[in-house]
């Protein structure tokens, strides 16, 4: 089982990035996929997740209206489109596969993370 994130980088405030999470080794559509982030000195927090049952999407209040999660089951890939980025979005972003929800404990598989840095 493997999850590989890509698409992170350095961007100015107000800019955009699209993160990708490519999955292999398991039946992708059987799992909810979540995006989490962790800034230095802070706990890992849920950003967004997409349901395995009906594809419903969920966003934290801090990113609602700016980030969009989507899934391409044919490619076993989930995306996180991040617009209007703010310096406080700076963190390592992780994707995870599991039951779904806002808590890291609800996920079984994790990627290695990709750094997102937003300059002011």
PDB file of N, CA, C and O in Angstrom, residues 14 26 30 108:
ATOM      1  N   UNK A  14      -1.889  34.549  -1.944  1.00  0.00           N
ATOM      2  CA  UNK A  14      -2.851  34.785  -3.007  1.00  0.00           C
ATOM      3  C   UNK A  14      -2.709  33.844  -4.173  1.00  0.00           C
ATOM      4  O   UNK A  14      -3.592  33.798  -5.046  1.00  0.00           O
ATOM      5  N   UNK A  26      -4.035  -0.898  -3.214  1.00  0.00           N
ATOM      6  CA  UNK A  26      -5.317  -1.188  -2.596  1.00  0.00           C
ATOM      7  C   UNK A  26      -6.415  -0.662  -3.512  1.00  0.00           C
ATOM      8  O   UNK A  26      -6.165   0.106  -4.426  1.00  0.00           O
ATOM      9  N   UNK A  30     -12.519   1.981  -2.231  1.00  0.00           N
ATOM     10  CA  UNK A  30     -12.988   1.407  -0.970  1.00  0.00           C
ATOM     11  C   UNK A  30     -12.656   2.274   0.235  1.00  0.00           C
ATOM     12  O   UNK A  30     -13.082   1.986   1.353  1.00  0.00           O
ATOM     13  N   UNK A 108      -5.782   4.696   7.945  1.00  0.00           N
ATOM     14  CA  UNK A 108      -4.858   3.581   8.079  1.00  0.00           C
ATOM     15  C   UNK A 108      -3.550   3.780   7.324  1.00  0.00           C
ATOM     16  O   UNK A 108      -2.506   3.270   7.744  1.00  0.00           O
TER      17      UNK A 108
END
